[in-house]
XYZ file of C-alpha atoms in Angstrom:
191
model
C 103.566 123.576 -185.696
C 104.592 125.951 -182.656
C 107.282 124.396 -180.275
C 106.344 124.896 -177.220
C 108.931 125.461 -173.933
C 108.346 125.126 -170.898
C 110.892 127.910 -168.746
C 112.188 128.028 -165.226
C 114.494 128.533 -161.807
C 113.702 124.780 -160.063
C 115.795 123.801 -156.613
C 117.846 120.597 -156.758
C 115.108 119.078 -155.860
C 112.715 120.140 -158.057
C 110.732 122.811 -156.108
C 109.425 126.037 -158.279
C 107.658 127.689 -155.461
C 108.158 131.220 -155.288
C 111.581 132.162 -156.158
C 111.096 135.766 -156.954
C 109.976 136.770 -152.898
C 108.594 135.971 -149.954
C 104.670 137.445 -150.664
C 104.726 135.019 -153.760
C 103.725 132.870 -150.027
C 106.335 130.129 -149.774
C 108.162 129.515 -146.685
C 111.489 130.245 -148.484
C 110.015 132.449 -150.936
C 113.302 134.098 -152.678
C 115.701 131.297 -153.114
C 116.340 133.088 -156.727
C 117.877 136.083 -155.717
C 118.990 135.330 -151.863
C 122.108 134.079 -150.174
C 123.136 132.935 -153.459
C 126.117 135.252 -155.370
C 125.151 137.369 -158.672
C 126.916 136.525 -161.939
C 125.156 137.905 -164.701
C 126.512 134.977 -167.103
C 124.138 132.960 -165.545
C 120.965 135.117 -166.411
C 121.995 134.679 -170.007
C 119.497 132.156 -170.509
C 116.971 134.780 -170.393
C 117.898 137.038 -172.911
C 118.314 133.542 -175.319
C 115.031 133.002 -174.877
C 113.691 136.527 -175.796
C 115.211 136.884 -178.891
C 113.641 132.973 -179.752
C 109.898 133.675 -178.244
C 106.745 134.723 -180.634
C 104.381 134.235 -177.814
C 104.211 133.874 -173.991
C 102.052 131.632 -172.006
C 100.575 130.876 -168.867
C 98.358 129.515 -166.406
C 95.507 131.377 -164.483
C 97.629 132.223 -161.525
C 101.001 132.981 -162.933
C 99.142 135.292 -165.382
C 97.456 137.244 -162.426
C 100.793 137.674 -160.597
C 102.858 138.880 -163.815
C 100.239 140.763 -165.606
C 100.084 143.508 -162.036
C 104.389 143.715 -162.490
C 105.142 142.996 -165.718
C 103.291 145.224 -168.026
C 104.768 148.463 -165.937
C 108.474 146.595 -165.449
C 110.894 147.978 -167.806
C 113.191 144.808 -167.336
C 110.411 142.578 -168.756
C 109.259 145.597 -171.725
C 110.887 143.541 -174.902
C 107.802 140.763 -173.460
C 104.576 143.599 -173.441
C 103.349 143.028 -176.904
C 104.198 140.105 -177.325
C 100.624 137.511 -177.510
C 99.357 135.887 -174.782
C 97.857 133.508 -174.106
C 95.826 132.537 -170.744
C 95.242 128.518 -169.796
C 92.027 128.374 -167.086
C 88.761 127.309 -167.379
C 88.026 130.331 -164.652
C 89.448 133.477 -164.924
C 86.876 135.466 -166.553
C 87.520 136.891 -169.698
C 87.127 140.874 -168.639
C 89.646 140.149 -166.049
C 92.787 140.325 -169.476
C 94.909 142.807 -168.958
C 94.679 146.084 -171.229
C 97.911 147.725 -172.625
C 99.886 143.894 -172.311
C 100.135 143.187 -175.670
C 97.328 140.734 -177.542
C 95.931 138.329 -174.485
C 94.198 135.190 -175.167
C 92.372 132.727 -173.167
C 92.602 129.523 -173.842
C 90.606 127.238 -171.755
C 91.394 122.896 -171.757
C 94.729 121.791 -173.097
C 92.720 121.067 -176.572
C 92.719 124.209 -177.553
C 96.047 124.003 -176.207
C 97.705 121.348 -178.612
C 95.434 123.577 -181.299
C 97.235 126.188 -180.632
C 100.515 124.150 -181.458
C 99.343 123.088 -184.871
C 99.025 127.015 -185.869
C 101.618 128.794 -187.844
C 103.769 130.978 -185.234
C 107.327 130.232 -183.833
C 107.965 129.585 -179.859
C 106.028 129.886 -177.302
C 107.283 129.943 -173.886
C 105.639 129.180 -170.138
C 106.882 131.655 -167.293
C 105.863 130.031 -164.176
C 102.834 127.990 -164.045
C 104.217 124.921 -162.236
C 100.602 123.051 -162.394
C 99.955 124.386 -165.960
C 103.306 122.776 -167.045
C 102.658 119.169 -165.521
C 99.234 119.116 -166.926
C 101.196 120.305 -170.709
C 103.803 117.855 -170.082
C 101.423 114.501 -169.397
C 99.156 115.121 -172.480
C 102.619 115.093 -174.828
C 102.318 119.018 -175.872
C 105.760 120.937 -173.698
C 108.766 120.563 -176.248
C 111.665 121.586 -174.390
C 112.267 122.650 -171.245
C 114.708 125.085 -170.606
C 115.596 125.158 -167.013
C 118.457 127.095 -164.197
C 118.750 124.385 -161.180
C 119.844 126.421 -158.037
C 122.147 125.088 -155.778
C 119.187 124.319 -152.800
C 117.381 122.105 -151.603
C 113.642 123.736 -150.082
C 112.096 120.261 -149.044
C 108.434 121.561 -150.386
C 106.768 123.506 -152.555
C 105.295 123.710 -156.347
C 106.904 120.898 -158.916
C 107.825 120.569 -162.160
C 107.061 116.648 -162.934
C 103.866 114.924 -160.824
C 104.793 112.355 -158.500
C 102.121 109.897 -159.405
C 103.122 106.656 -161.891
C 103.739 107.370 -165.249
C 105.307 106.617 -168.271
C 108.552 106.889 -169.234
C 109.869 109.963 -171.253
C 113.364 110.504 -172.898
C 114.391 113.835 -173.052
C 117.889 115.171 -174.880
C 119.996 117.033 -173.758
C 120.599 120.482 -175.940
C 123.046 122.235 -174.290
C 124.161 122.394 -170.494
C 126.698 124.794 -168.550
C 127.230 125.566 -165.138
C 128.290 128.568 -163.292
C 130.465 129.958 -160.706
C 127.762 130.578 -158.379
C 126.447 127.078 -158.806
C 123.782 127.918 -160.429
C 123.012 124.629 -164.146
C 121.611 125.802 -167.137
C 120.342 122.372 -168.893
C 117.471 123.124 -172.237
C 116.778 119.259 -172.966
C 114.135 118.418 -175.969
C 111.053 115.732 -175.417
C 111.718 112.648 -177.311
C 108.765 111.573 -179.383
């Protein structure tokens, strides 16, 4: 069985929206790179994840955003040939990007569950807040790798649903704090 890992940047108040830049549409866009001292070790998680990643998974909007940048990005060259899975009921087959490794569209949460049952290593979900919420509610996410930033954004997309739902326990696998206030938190989902 394959492990499904959500990895993301999160504000202290749980917002994932627009970490990279203002062009992403959030009024506080770019909060990961603005107003915070760059501390290289705070980003070491990304290199650690790459060693474990055997495939990437995105929701439609995140796929479209990343596919327009990552294939030509030297910073993301190691991801280029990895298999990509896009979970979308609306993305047409001809919208997949050529030259960015093998890509497959999964149409339902059941398709994701079936993929998890296949042979292979860890699949990492980048961005894709809405997809992560759906997969979390379906009990399909196995691990959360979070970099929590010392900022309060007040509004935006959240990783976790705010509706009443059953309690889900997590087990802290690893944590670290950095001089710029970023926290690395890695949690396994208890089953």
